[in-house]
Coordinates of C-alpha atoms and ligand atoms in Angstrom, one line a residue:
Chain W
M276 CA -14.4 -15.2 -16.0
I277 CA -15.8 -13.1 -13.2
T278 CA -18.9 -11.3 -14.0
F279 CA -20.6 -8.5 -12.0
E280 CA -24.3 -8.3 -13.0
D281 CA -25.8 -5.0 -12.0
V282 CA -24.3 -5.2 -8.5
V283 CA -25.3 -2.6 -5.9
K284 CA -23.9 -2.4 -2.4
V285 CA -25.4 0.0 0.1
Y286 CA -23.8 -0.2 3.6
P287 CA -26.0 0.1 6.7
G288 CA -26.0 3.8 7.3
G289 CA -26.9 4.5 3.8
S290 CA -23.7 5.1 1.9
T291 CA -23.8 3.6 -1.6
A292 CA -20.4 2.0 -2.0
V293 CA -21.1 0.3 -5.4
D294 CA -23.7 1.6 -7.8
H295 CA -25.1 -0.7 -10.5
L296 CA -21.8 -2.3 -11.4
S297 CA -21.7 -4.5 -14.5
L298 CA -18.2 -5.7 -15.4
E299 CA -16.5 -8.7 -16.8
L300 CA -13.0 -9.8 -15.7
P301 CA -11.7 -12.1 -18.4
T302 CA -10.1 -15.4 -17.5
G303 CA -6.3 -15.5 -17.4
K304 CA -6.1 -11.7 -17.5
L305 CA -5.3 -9.0 -14.9
T306 CA -8.0 -6.5 -14.5
A307 CA -7.0 -3.4 -12.5
L308 CA -9.7 -1.6 -10.6
V309 CA -8.6 2.0 -10.2
G310 CA -10.2 5.2 -8.9
P311 CA -10.1 7.8 -6.2
S312 CA -10.3 6.9 -2.5
G313 CA -13.7 5.7 -1.3
C314 CA -15.1 4.9 -4.8
G315 CA -15.9 1.3 -3.9
K316 CA -12.9 -0.7 -5.3
T317 CA -12.3 -2.7 -2.1
T318 CA -16.0 -3.3 -1.7
S319 CA -16.3 -4.6 -5.3
L320 CA -13.3 -6.9 -4.7
R321 CA -14.6 -8.3 -1.5
M322 CA -17.9 -9.1 -3.0
I323 CA -16.2 -11.6 -5.3
N324 CA -15.1 -13.8 -2.4
R325 CA -18.3 -13.0 -0.4
M326 CA -16.5 -11.1 2.4
V327 CA -19.1 -8.5 1.5
T328 CA -22.7 -9.4 0.5
P329 CA -24.2 -7.3 -2.4
T330 CA -27.4 -5.5 -1.7
S331 CA -28.6 -6.5 -5.1
G332 CA -27.3 -8.0 -8.3
R333 CA -25.2 -11.1 -8.8
I334 CA -21.5 -12.0 -9.1
L335 CA -20.7 -15.0 -11.3
I336 CA -17.6 -17.0 -11.6
D337 CA -17.6 -19.0 -14.8
G338 CA -21.3 -18.5 -14.9
E339 CA -22.0 -19.8 -11.4
D340 CA -23.4 -17.4 -8.9
V341 CA -21.0 -17.1 -5.9
A342 CA -24.0 -16.6 -3.6
G343 CA -24.8 -20.3 -4.0
R344 CA -21.3 -21.5 -3.1
D345 CA -20.1 -22.5 0.4
E346 CA -18.2 -19.5 1.6
A347 CA -15.1 -21.2 3.0
A348 CA -14.8 -23.5 0.0
L349 CA -15.2 -20.6 -2.4
R350 CA -12.5 -18.6 -0.6
R351 CA -10.0 -21.4 -0.5
G352 CA -10.1 -21.4 -4.3
I353 CA -9.4 -17.7 -4.5
G354 CA -6.1 -16.2 -3.6
Y355 CA -6.2 -13.0 -1.5
V356 CA -3.5 -10.4 -1.1
I357 CA -3.8 -7.2 0.9
Q358 CA -1.8 -4.1 1.7
H359 CA 0.7 -4.8 4.4
A360 CA 0.2 -8.5 3.5
G361 CA -1.8 -9.4 6.6
L362 CA 0.5 -12.3 7.5
F363 CA -0.1 -14.4 10.6
P364 CA 2.4 -13.0 13.1
H365 CA 2.5 -16.3 15.1
R366 CA 3.4 -18.5 12.2
T367 CA 6.7 -18.8 10.4
V368 CA 7.0 -17.6 6.8
L369 CA 6.8 -21.2 5.6
D370 CA 3.7 -22.0 7.6
N371 CA 2.1 -18.8 6.5
V372 CA 2.5 -19.9 2.9
A373 CA 1.3 -23.4 3.7
T374 CA -1.9 -22.1 5.2
V375 CA -4.5 -22.8 2.5
P376 CA -3.1 -26.2 1.4
V377 CA -3.4 -27.3 5.0
L378 CA -7.0 -25.9 5.2
L379 CA -7.6 -28.0 2.0
G380 CA -6.5 -31.1 3.8
K381 CA -2.9 -31.5 2.8
T382 CA -0.5 -32.8 5.4
R383 CA 1.7 -30.2 7.0
R384 CA 4.7 -31.8 5.5
E385 CA 3.4 -31.8 1.9
A386 CA 2.2 -28.2 2.3
R387 CA 5.6 -27.1 3.7
A388 CA 7.5 -28.7 0.8
A389 CA 5.3 -26.9 -1.7
A390 CA 5.6 -23.7 0.2
Q391 CA 9.4 -23.9 0.1
E392 CA 9.3 -24.0 -3.7
L393 CA 6.9 -21.1 -3.9
L394 CA 9.1 -18.9 -1.7
E395 CA 11.9 -19.3 -4.2
R396 CA 9.5 -18.5 -6.9
V397 CA 8.7 -15.1 -5.4
G398 CA 12.4 -14.4 -4.9
L399 CA 12.9 -15.4 -1.2
S400 CA 15.8 -17.7 -0.3
A401 CA 15.3 -20.7 1.9
D402 CA 16.8 -18.7 4.8
F403 CA 13.5 -16.9 5.2
A404 CA 11.4 -19.9 5.7
K405 CA 11.9 -20.2 9.4
R406 CA 11.5 -16.5 10.2
Y407 CA 8.5 -14.8 11.6
P408 CA 6.8 -12.0 9.6
A409 CA 8.1 -9.4 12.1
Q410 CA 11.6 -10.3 11.0
L411 CA 10.9 -9.3 7.3
S412 CA 11.0 -6.0 5.5
G413 CA 7.8 -4.7 4.0
G414 CA 8.8 -5.8 0.5
Q415 CA 9.6 -9.3 1.8
Q416 CA 6.3 -9.5 3.7
Q417 CA 4.5 -8.6 0.5
R418 CA 6.3 -11.4 -1.4
V419 CA 5.3 -13.8 1.3
G420 CA 1.7 -12.5 1.0
V421 CA 1.8 -13.2 -2.8
A422 CA 3.3 -16.7 -2.2
R423 CA 0.6 -17.4 0.4
A424 CA -2.2 -16.5 -2.0
L425 CA -0.6 -18.7 -4.7
A426 CA 0.0 -21.7 -2.5
A427 CA -3.1 -23.7 -3.4
D428 CA -2.8 -22.7 -7.0
P429 CA -6.1 -20.9 -7.2
P430 CA -7.3 -19.9 -10.6
I431 CA -8.4 -16.5 -9.3
M432 CA -6.5 -13.9 -7.3
L433 CA -7.8 -10.8 -5.5
M434 CA -5.3 -8.2 -4.7
D435 CA -6.1 -5.1 -2.8
E436 CA -3.3 -2.5 -3.1
P437 CA -0.7 -5.2 -2.8
F438 CA 2.2 -3.0 -3.6
S439 CA 1.3 0.3 -2.1
A440 CA 3.0 -0.1 1.3
V441 CA 6.5 -0.3 -0.1
D442 CA 8.9 2.3 -1.4
P443 CA 8.9 3.1 -5.1
V444 CA 12.1 1.2 -5.9
V445 CA 10.9 -2.0 -4.2
R446 CA 7.5 -1.5 -5.8
E447 CA 9.1 -1.3 -9.2
Q448 CA 11.0 -4.5 -8.6
L449 CA 7.9 -6.3 -7.2
H450 CA 6.0 -5.2 -10.3
R451 CA 8.6 -6.7 -12.6
E452 CA 8.7 -10.0 -10.7
F453 CA 4.9 -10.1 -10.5
L454 CA 4.5 -9.5 -14.2
R455 CA 6.9 -12.3 -14.9
L456 CA 5.1 -14.6 -12.5
Q457 CA 1.7 -13.8 -14.1
E458 CA 3.1 -14.5 -17.5
D459 CA 3.8 -18.0 -16.4
L460 CA 0.7 -18.6 -14.3
G461 CA -2.0 -16.8 -16.3
K462 CA -4.3 -16.3 -13.3
T463 CA -7.6 -14.4 -13.4
I464 CA -6.7 -11.4 -11.3
A465 CA -8.6 -8.5 -9.9
L466 CA -6.1 -5.9 -8.6
V467 CA -7.2 -2.8 -6.8
T468 CA -5.0 0.3 -6.8
H469 CA -5.4 4.0 -6.7
D470 CA -2.3 4.5 -8.7
I471 CA -3.2 4.8 -12.4
D472 CA 0.4 4.2 -13.4
E473 CA 0.3 0.9 -11.6
A474 CA -3.0 0.0 -13.2
I475 CA -1.7 0.8 -16.7
K476 CA 1.5 -1.1 -16.2
L477 CA 0.0 -4.2 -14.7
G478 CA -3.5 -4.3 -16.1
D479 CA -4.5 -6.2 -19.3
R480 CA -7.7 -4.3 -18.7
V481 CA -8.4 -1.3 -16.5
A482 CA -11.7 -0.4 -14.9
V483 CA -11.9 3.2 -13.8
F484 CA -14.3 3.9 -10.9
R485 CA -15.6 7.3 -10.0
Q486 CA -17.0 8.7 -6.7
G487 CA -20.2 7.1 -5.6
G488 CA -19.2 3.6 -6.7
R489 CA -19.9 4.0 -10.4
L490 CA -17.9 2.5 -13.2
A491 CA -16.6 5.3 -15.4
Q492 CA -14.9 3.3 -18.1
V493 CA -13.4 -0.1 -18.7
G494 CA -10.9 -1.1 -21.5
T495 CA -7.3 -1.9 -22.3
P496 CA -4.9 0.7 -21.0
R497 CA -4.4 1.8 -24.5
E498 CA -8.1 2.3 -25.1
L499 CA -8.4 4.3 -22.0
L500 CA -5.5 6.6 -22.9
A501 CA -6.6 6.9 -26.5
A502 CA -10.3 7.4 -26.0
P503 CA -11.3 8.4 -22.5
S504 CA -15.1 8.3 -22.3
D505 CA -15.3 11.7 -20.4
D506 CA -13.4 14.4 -18.7
F507 CA -13.2 12.5 -15.4
V508 CA -11.5 9.5 -17.0
A509 CA -9.3 11.8 -19.2
E510 CA -8.1 13.7 -16.2
F511 CA -7.8 10.5 -14.1
V512 CA -5.6 8.7 -16.6
G513 CA -3.7 11.9 -17.2
R514 CA -3.5 11.6 -20.9
D515 CA -1.8 14.9 -21.2
R516 CA 0.6 14.4 -18.4
G517 CA 4.2 13.5 -19.2
L518 CA 5.3 10.5 -21.1
R519 CA 2.6 8.1 -20.0
G520 CA 0.5 8.3 -23.2
L521 CA 3.6 7.6 -25.3
S522 CA 3.9 4.1 -23.9
F523 CA 0.9 3.1 -26.0
D524 CA 1.9 4.7 -29.3
S525 CA 3.9 2.6 -31.7
A526 CA 7.1 3.9 -33.2
A527 CA 6.1 2.3 -36.5
G528 CA 4.6 5.5 -38.0
L529 CA 7.4 7.8 -36.9
P530 CA 9.4 9.2 -39.8
V531 CA 13.2 8.8 -39.6
R532 CA 16.2 10.5 -41.2
P533 CA 18.7 8.5 -43.1
V534 CA 21.6 7.2 -41.1
D535 CA 24.4 9.7 -41.1
G536 CA 27.4 10.4 -38.9
L537 CA 27.0 7.2 -36.9
L538 CA 29.9 4.8 -36.6
L539 CA 28.9 1.4 -38.0
D540 CA 30.5 -2.1 -38.1
D541 CA 30.8 -4.1 -41.3
A542 CA 27.2 -5.4 -40.9
G543 CA 25.9 -1.9 -40.5
R544 CA 25.3 -2.3 -36.7
P545 CA 25.8 0.9 -34.7
L546 CA 29.1 1.2 -32.8
G547 CA 28.5 4.6 -31.4
W548 CA 28.8 8.3 -32.1
P549 CA 32.2 9.7 -33.0
G550 CA 34.0 11.2 -29.9
D551 CA 37.5 12.4 -29.0
D552 CA 38.2 9.1 -27.1
G553 CA 36.6 6.7 -29.5
P554 CA 32.9 5.9 -30.2
R555 CA 30.4 7.2 -27.6
D556 CA 27.6 4.7 -26.7
T557 CA 24.3 5.4 -28.4
G558 CA 22.5 4.5 -25.2
G559 CA 20.5 1.7 -26.9
T560 CA 18.4 1.4 -30.0
F561 CA 14.7 1.0 -30.9
T562 CA 12.8 -1.0 -33.5
K563 CA 9.4 -0.3 -35.2
D564 CA 7.8 -2.4 -32.6
D565 CA 8.8 -0.2 -29.7
S566 CA 6.7 2.5 -28.2
L567 CA 7.3 6.3 -28.7
R568 CA 8.1 6.3 -25.0
V569 CA 11.2 4.2 -25.7
V570 CA 12.2 6.6 -28.5
A571 CA 11.8 9.6 -26.3
D572 CA 13.9 8.0 -23.7
L573 CA 16.7 7.2 -26.1
A574 CA 16.7 10.6 -27.6
I575 CA 17.0 12.2 -24.2
R576 CA 19.8 9.8 -23.1
S577 CA 21.8 9.9 -26.3
P578 CA 25.0 12.0 -26.1
V579 CA 23.9 13.8 -29.3
G580 CA 20.2 13.9 -28.7
I581 CA 19.4 11.4 -31.4
A582 CA 17.7 8.0 -31.1
V583 CA 18.9 5.2 -33.4
R584 CA 16.5 2.8 -35.1
V585 CA 17.6 -0.7 -36.1
G586 CA 16.0 -3.3 -38.4
P587 CA 15.4 -6.9 -37.6
D588 CA 19.0 -7.7 -38.5
G589 CA 20.3 -5.2 -36.0
A590 CA 21.6 -2.8 -38.7
A591 CA 20.9 0.9 -38.2
D592 CA 18.2 2.0 -40.6
G593 CA 17.2 5.5 -39.3
L594 CA 17.7 8.3 -36.9
V595 CA 15.2 10.4 -34.9
S596 CA 16.3 13.6 -33.0
H597 CA 14.3 14.9 -30.1
H598 CA 13.3 17.8 -32.3
D599 CA 11.9 15.3 -34.9
L600 CA 10.0 13.6 -32.1
A601 CA 8.6 16.9 -30.7
D602 CA 7.5 18.0 -34.2
Y603 CA 5.9 14.6 -34.8
L604 CA 4.0 14.8 -31.5
A605 CA 3.0 18.4 -32.2
G606 CA 1.8 17.5 -35.7
R607 CA -0.2 14.6 -34.3
R608 CA -1.9 16.7 -31.7
S609 CA -3.2 19.4 -34.1
Chain A
M1430 CA 13.5 -24.1 61.1
T1431 CA 15.4 -27.2 59.7
E1432 CA 14.8 -28.8 63.1
Y1433 CA 11.1 -28.2 62.7
L1434 CA 11.1 -29.5 59.2
R1435 CA 12.9 -32.7 60.1
N1436 CA 10.5 -33.5 62.9
N1437 CA 7.4 -32.6 60.9
A1438 CA 8.4 -33.6 57.4
D1439 CA 5.2 -35.6 56.9
T1440 CA 2.8 -32.9 58.0
V1441 CA 4.6 -30.3 55.9
W1442 CA 4.7 -32.5 52.9
L1443 CA 1.0 -33.2 53.1
A1444 CA 0.2 -29.6 53.6
L1445 CA 2.3 -28.7 50.6
Q1446 CA 0.6 -31.2 48.4
E1447 CA -2.8 -30.1 49.5
H1448 CA -1.8 -26.5 48.9
V1449 CA -0.8 -27.3 45.3
W1450 CA -4.0 -29.0 44.3
L1451 CA -6.2 -26.6 46.2
A1452 CA -4.6 -23.8 44.2
L1453 CA -4.1 -25.3 40.8
L1454 CA -7.2 -27.3 40.3
P1455 CA -9.2 -24.0 40.4
V1456 CA -6.8 -22.5 37.9
L1457 CA -7.5 -25.4 35.5
L1458 CA -11.2 -25.3 36.0
G1459 CA -11.4 -21.6 35.9
F1460 CA -9.4 -21.4 32.7
V1461 CA -11.7 -23.9 31.0
I1462 CA -14.8 -22.0 32.1
A1463 CA -13.3 -18.6 31.3
L1464 CA -12.5 -19.5 27.7
P1465 CA -16.0 -19.7 26.4
I1466 CA -17.2 -16.8 28.6
G1467 CA -14.4 -14.6 27.4
Y1468 CA -15.1 -15.6 23.8
L1469 CA -18.8 -14.7 24.1
G1470 CA -17.8 -11.3 25.4
V1471 CA -16.0 -10.7 22.1
R1472 CA -18.3 -12.5 19.7
F1473 CA -21.2 -10.4 21.0
P1474 CA -19.8 -7.0 21.7
A1475 CA -22.9 -6.0 23.7
L1476 CA -21.8 -8.5 26.3
Y1477 CA -18.3 -7.1 26.8
H1478 CA -19.1 -4.4 29.3
P1479 CA -21.5 -6.5 31.4
L1480 CA -18.9 -9.2 31.5
V1481 CA -16.2 -6.8 32.6
N1482 CA -18.4 -5.4 35.4
T1483 CA -19.5 -8.8 36.6
C1484 CA -16.0 -10.0 36.8
G1485 CA -15.0 -6.9 38.7
V1486 CA -17.7 -7.4 41.3
L1487 CA -17.0 -11.1 41.7
Y1488 CA -13.3 -10.5 42.2
S1489 CA -13.9 -7.9 44.9
I1490 CA -15.8 -10.3 47.2
P1491 CA -13.6 -10.9 50.2
S1492 CA -12.3 -14.5 50.1
L1493 CA -13.1 -15.3 53.7
A1494 CA -16.7 -14.2 53.1
L1495 CA -16.9 -16.5 50.1
F1496 CA -15.4 -19.4 52.0
V1497 CA -18.0 -19.0 54.8
F1498 CA -20.9 -18.3 52.5
L1499 CA -20.4 -21.1 50.0
P1500 CA -21.3 -24.0 52.2
V1501 CA -24.7 -22.3 52.7
V1502 CA -25.2 -22.1 49.0
L1503 CA -23.7 -25.4 47.9
G1504 CA -24.9 -27.4 50.9
T1505 CA -21.4 -28.6 51.4
K1506 CA -19.8 -29.2 54.8
V1507 CA -18.1 -26.2 56.3
L1508 CA -14.8 -28.0 56.4
S1509 CA -15.1 -29.4 52.8
P1510 CA -12.2 -28.5 50.5
V1511 CA -14.8 -28.1 47.8
N1512 CA -15.6 -24.7 49.2
V1513 CA -12.1 -23.5 48.6
V1514 CA -11.9 -25.0 45.2
V1515 CA -15.2 -23.4 44.1
A1516 CA -14.3 -20.1 45.6
L1517 CA -10.9 -19.9 43.9
T1518 CA -12.5 -21.1 40.7
I1519 CA -14.9 -18.2 40.9
Y1520 CA -11.9 -15.8 41.3
T1521 CA -10.0 -17.4 38.5
V1522 CA -13.0 -17.1 36.1
A1523 CA -13.5 -13.5 37.2
L1524 CA -9.9 -12.8 36.3
L1525 CA -9.5 -14.9 33.2
A1526 CA -12.8 -14.3 31.5
R1527 CA -11.9 -10.7 31.2
T1528 CA -8.3 -11.5 30.2
V1529 CA -9.5 -13.9 27.5
A1530 CA -11.9 -11.3 26.1
D1531 CA -9.1 -8.6 26.2
G1532 CA -6.7 -11.0 24.6
L1533 CA -9.1 -11.8 21.7
R1534 CA -9.9 -8.1 21.3
S1535 CA -6.1 -7.4 21.0
V1536 CA -5.9 -9.5 17.9
D1537 CA -5.4 -7.4 14.7
P1538 CA -8.7 -7.5 12.9
V1539 CA -6.9 -7.2 9.6
V1540 CA -5.3 -10.6 10.3
V1541 CA -8.6 -12.1 11.3
Q1542 CA -10.1 -10.8 8.0
A1543 CA -7.2 -12.2 6.1
A1544 CA -7.8 -15.6 7.7
T1545 CA -11.5 -15.5 6.8
A1546 CA -10.7 -14.5 3.3
M1547 CA -8.4 -17.5 3.0
G1548 CA -11.2 -19.8 3.9
Y1549 CA -11.1 -20.3 7.6
R1550 CA -14.3 -21.2 9.2
R1551 CA -15.1 -19.7 12.6
V1552 CA -14.1 -22.4 15.0
R1553 CA -10.9 -23.3 13.2
R1554 CA -10.0 -19.7 12.9
L1555 CA -10.5 -19.2 16.7
A1556 CA -8.3 -22.2 17.5
G1557 CA -5.7 -21.6 14.8
V1558 CA -5.4 -17.9 14.6
E1559 CA -7.2 -15.8 17.2
L1560 CA -6.4 -17.8 20.3
P1561 CA -2.7 -18.3 19.5
M1562 CA -2.4 -14.6 18.8
A1563 CA -4.2 -13.8 22.1
L1564 CA -1.9 -16.2 24.1
P1565 CA 0.6 -13.6 25.3
V1566 CA -2.3 -11.6 27.0
I1567 CA -4.1 -14.8 28.2
L1568 CA -0.9 -16.3 29.7
A1569 CA -0.1 -13.1 31.5
G1570 CA -3.5 -13.3 33.1
L1571 CA -2.9 -16.9 34.0
R1572 CA 0.2 -16.0 35.8
V1573 CA -1.7 -13.5 38.0
A1574 CA -4.5 -16.0 38.6
T1575 CA -2.1 -18.8 39.6
V1576 CA 0.0 -16.7 42.0
S1577 CA -3.0 -15.1 43.6
N1578 CA -4.7 -18.5 44.1
I1579 CA -1.6 -19.9 45.8
S1580 CA -1.7 -17.0 48.3
L1581 CA -5.5 -17.3 48.7
V1582 CA -5.4 -20.9 49.6
S1583 CA -3.7 -20.0 52.9
V1584 CA -6.8 -18.0 53.9
G1585 CA -8.7 -21.2 53.8
A1586 CA -6.8 -22.2 56.9
L1587 CA -8.9 -19.8 58.9
I1588 CA -11.9 -22.0 58.2
G1589 CA -9.9 -25.2 58.8
I1590 CA -8.8 -26.1 55.2
G1591 CA -5.9 -24.6 53.4
G1592 CA -2.7 -26.4 52.8
L1593 CA 0.3 -24.5 54.1
G1594 CA -2.1 -22.1 55.8
Q1595 CA -2.5 -24.8 58.4
L1596 CA 1.1 -24.3 59.4
F1597 CA 0.3 -20.6 60.1
T1598 CA -2.7 -21.5 62.3
R1599 CA -0.8 -24.1 64.2
G1600 CA 2.0 -21.6 64.8
F1601 CA -0.3 -19.0 66.0
Q1602 CA -2.1 -21.5 68.3
L1603 CA 1.1 -22.7 69.8
F1604 CA 2.9 -19.3 69.9
Y1605 CA 5.5 -21.0 67.8
I1606 CA 7.3 -19.2 65.0
E1607 CA 8.8 -22.1 63.1
P1608 CA 5.8 -23.5 61.3
I1609 CA 4.8 -20.0 60.3
L1610 CA 8.2 -19.3 58.7
V1611 CA 8.1 -22.7 56.9
G1612 CA 4.6 -22.0 55.7
I1613 CA 5.6 -18.5 54.4
V1614 CA 8.8 -19.7 52.7
L1615 CA 7.1 -22.7 51.1
S1616 CA 4.2 -20.7 49.7
V1617 CA 6.4 -18.0 48.3
L1618 CA 8.6 -20.7 46.7
L1619 CA 5.6 -22.4 45.3
A1620 CA 4.2 -19.2 43.8
G1621 CA 7.6 -18.4 42.4
L1622 CA 8.0 -21.9 40.9
A1623 CA 4.5 -21.8 39.4
D1624 CA 5.1 -18.4 37.9
L1625 CA 8.4 -19.6 36.4
L1626 CA 6.8 -22.6 34.9
I1627 CA 4.2 -20.5 33.2
V1628 CA 6.8 -18.2 31.9
L1629 CA 8.7 -21.1 30.4
V1630 CA 5.5 -22.5 28.8
Q1631 CA 4.8 -19.0 27.5
R1632 CA 8.3 -18.8 25.9
A1633 CA 7.8 -22.2 24.4
V1634 CA 4.4 -21.6 22.9
T1635 CA 4.8 -18.0 21.8
P1636 CA 8.3 -17.9 20.1
W1637 CA 7.1 -15.2 17.7
T1638 CA 6.8 -12.6 20.4
R1639 CA 10.5 -12.6 20.8
A1640 CA 11.2 -12.4 17.0
V1641 CA 11.9 -8.8 16.2
Ligands
ATP2920 N1 -18.0 -1.7 6.5 C1 -18.4 -0.6 6.0 N2 -19.5 0.0 6.6 C2 -20.0 1.2 6.1 N3 -19.5 1.8 5.1 C3 -18.4 1.3 4.5 C4 -17.8 0.1 4.9 N4 -16.8 -0.2 4.1 C5 -16.7 0.8 3.2 N5 -17.7 1.7 3.4 C6 -17.9 2.9 2.6 O1 -18.1 2.5 1.3 C7 -17.4 3.4 0.4 C8 -16.5 2.6 -0.5 O2 -15.5 2.0 0.3 P1 -14.3 1.1 -0.3 O3 -13.5 0.7 0.9 O4 -14.9 0.1 -1.2 O5 -13.5 2.2 -1.1 P2 -12.1 2.1 -1.9 O6 -12.4 2.4 -3.3 O7 -11.5 0.7 -1.7 O8 -11.3 3.2 -1.2 P3 -9.7 3.3 -0.9 O9 -9.0 3.6 -2.1 O10 -9.6 4.4 0.1 O11 -9.3 2.0 -0.2 C9 -16.7 4.4 1.2 O12 -17.5 5.6 1.2 C10 -16.7 3.8 2.6 O13 -16.8 4.8 3.6
MG2921 MG1 -9.7 0.1 -0.6

C-alpha cells in the first residue's frame, strides 16, 4: 500500500502544486489520479519515487517512509511509464526493456532473454526486438514502455498519462490489453490521466483532484458516479452526460416483459427476430449481471429496438424495449 | 614528384609519422580533458556561458603566436615538439569542451528523467545514457578538431618542428616545388583518411541515428 500522509508540495516560486494530500493506494489495485491540467497529479506521482521531494508530509510504501530509502534502489523497485514512453533512442527495443534488470545486476544475456518474453506479453512479436524506438509507431513505443517498466517485476507501477499520445482506436486496444495484463499481475498502480473515461475504465479506485492540488474525492468509480461529493466532482465525472453512468448500474432491477414474438430453439434460446429472409440476429443478449449500459446498447442495436435477457441456461426470459429503458431511467431520476 | 619520393622516401616517411602523432596525440589528450570540462558546463548551467566564451577566445589565438609563446611559459626548448602538442591540445580542448557541453545539452531531458526514474545513478547515467546520446554531436566536433589539427601541425614547421610542414620549408628554401607538392598531397590525404576513419567509427557506434 502507498500512503500519502498530509503531503504538501510548494515549488520554488510559490505555486502550491499539492495541498495537504492524504490518500491511500491499496496494494494490488489500480488507483487513477484524475483532474484538470495543473492540479498536481504528476507532482503527486513523482513524489512516490522521490523524483520530487515533498515540502512537508510523508509518503509511505507498506508503512515505510520513502524518504529513508536509497533513491536509486527505491526507483529500481518501482516501474515508471510516461507519455511518449521516454524510451532510450540509442538502445534497441530489447535493450530498452532489459534496462532495469541490468541495473539490478543481471547479466545482459539473462536480462535480454527475460525481455524477449515480456515483449510477447505486451503484444510485440520477436521482430521488434532488434529495432530502435524511432522505428516503432506511437502505440508500439507505448507497449515497449510498459514492458520496460515491468521488466524487473516491480510490485509498484507509476504511470503518467501512458495512453494519451495514441489515437483513440489504439488507446482502446492498449486499455484492453493492459487490463488483461493487470488482472494477471495484480500490481499496485498509480495511473495519472486527465481523461475521466480512462480513469473510470481502468481504475479500481479513482482520486479526483481539483485546481490548487487538493483532493476532491476518492472512491470506486461507482461511488464517484453515484455520490459525487460536490458540484466540481459531479461535473467532472459527468454523471449526467451520456451513457457513462449506466455502466455502473446493474440490470438486475430492470423490469422485463414476457418473451413474445422472438424465435426460439427447443431449449428456449433465442434464434432471432422473424424477418422476410429468416431470423434476424438479436445483436446479443444480456443477463441480470450486466450493466444498464449493455442493455441500452442492445436495445439500440437490435433490429426491432428490443434487448433480450437470458437466464443462466441461455434461455430467453424477458424483453426490454428502448421505451421501457427510457421510462425506467426517467422513473429512477424523479 | 615520384622521382622526389623515391629519392627521399625515408625523409618523407619520417615526416609523415611525425605529422601523425603531432596531430593525433593532442586530439586524444584534448578529448580526455574536454570531457570533464564540457560536463561541468552542463552540470552547473552558470558555467556554460563562461565556458563558451573562454573556448572562443582560446581558439582565436593565432597558432604561430602560441607556438612561439609556449616555450616562454612552459620553459621548454623552442624546438621541442612539446610546444606543438600543448598548443594543439589547447585548440582541441577549446573546440571539444564546447562540443561536449552542446552534445550533452542536446540530450532530451525527458529521456534523462526517465533514466533517473528507473534507478540510474548520476555517473552510470552519464556513461550509459547521456554520453551515448550526445555522441553524434561530439563525434562531429572530433572530426573538425582532427582535421584542423592535421593542418595546424604544418604551421609548426615555421618554428622548426612540424611533420610534413618540414617539406614545405625545405621546398621554399631550395626553390624546389616537389617537396611542397608531396607535403600538400600527403597532408590532405592524411586529413581525408582521419576524417573517414572517424566517420566509420561514428557509424559503428551510433547505429540508431540511421534507424528511421
Ligand atoms: N518543476 C516545477 N517548478 C515549478 N512549478 C512546477 C514544476 N512542476 C510543476 N509545477 C507547477 O505545479 C502545478 C502542478 O503541476 P503538475 O505537473 O503536477 O500538474 P498535472 O496535474 O500533472 O498537470 P497536467 O495534467 O497538465 O500534466 C502546476 O501549476 C505547475 O505549473
Ligand atoms: Mg502531468
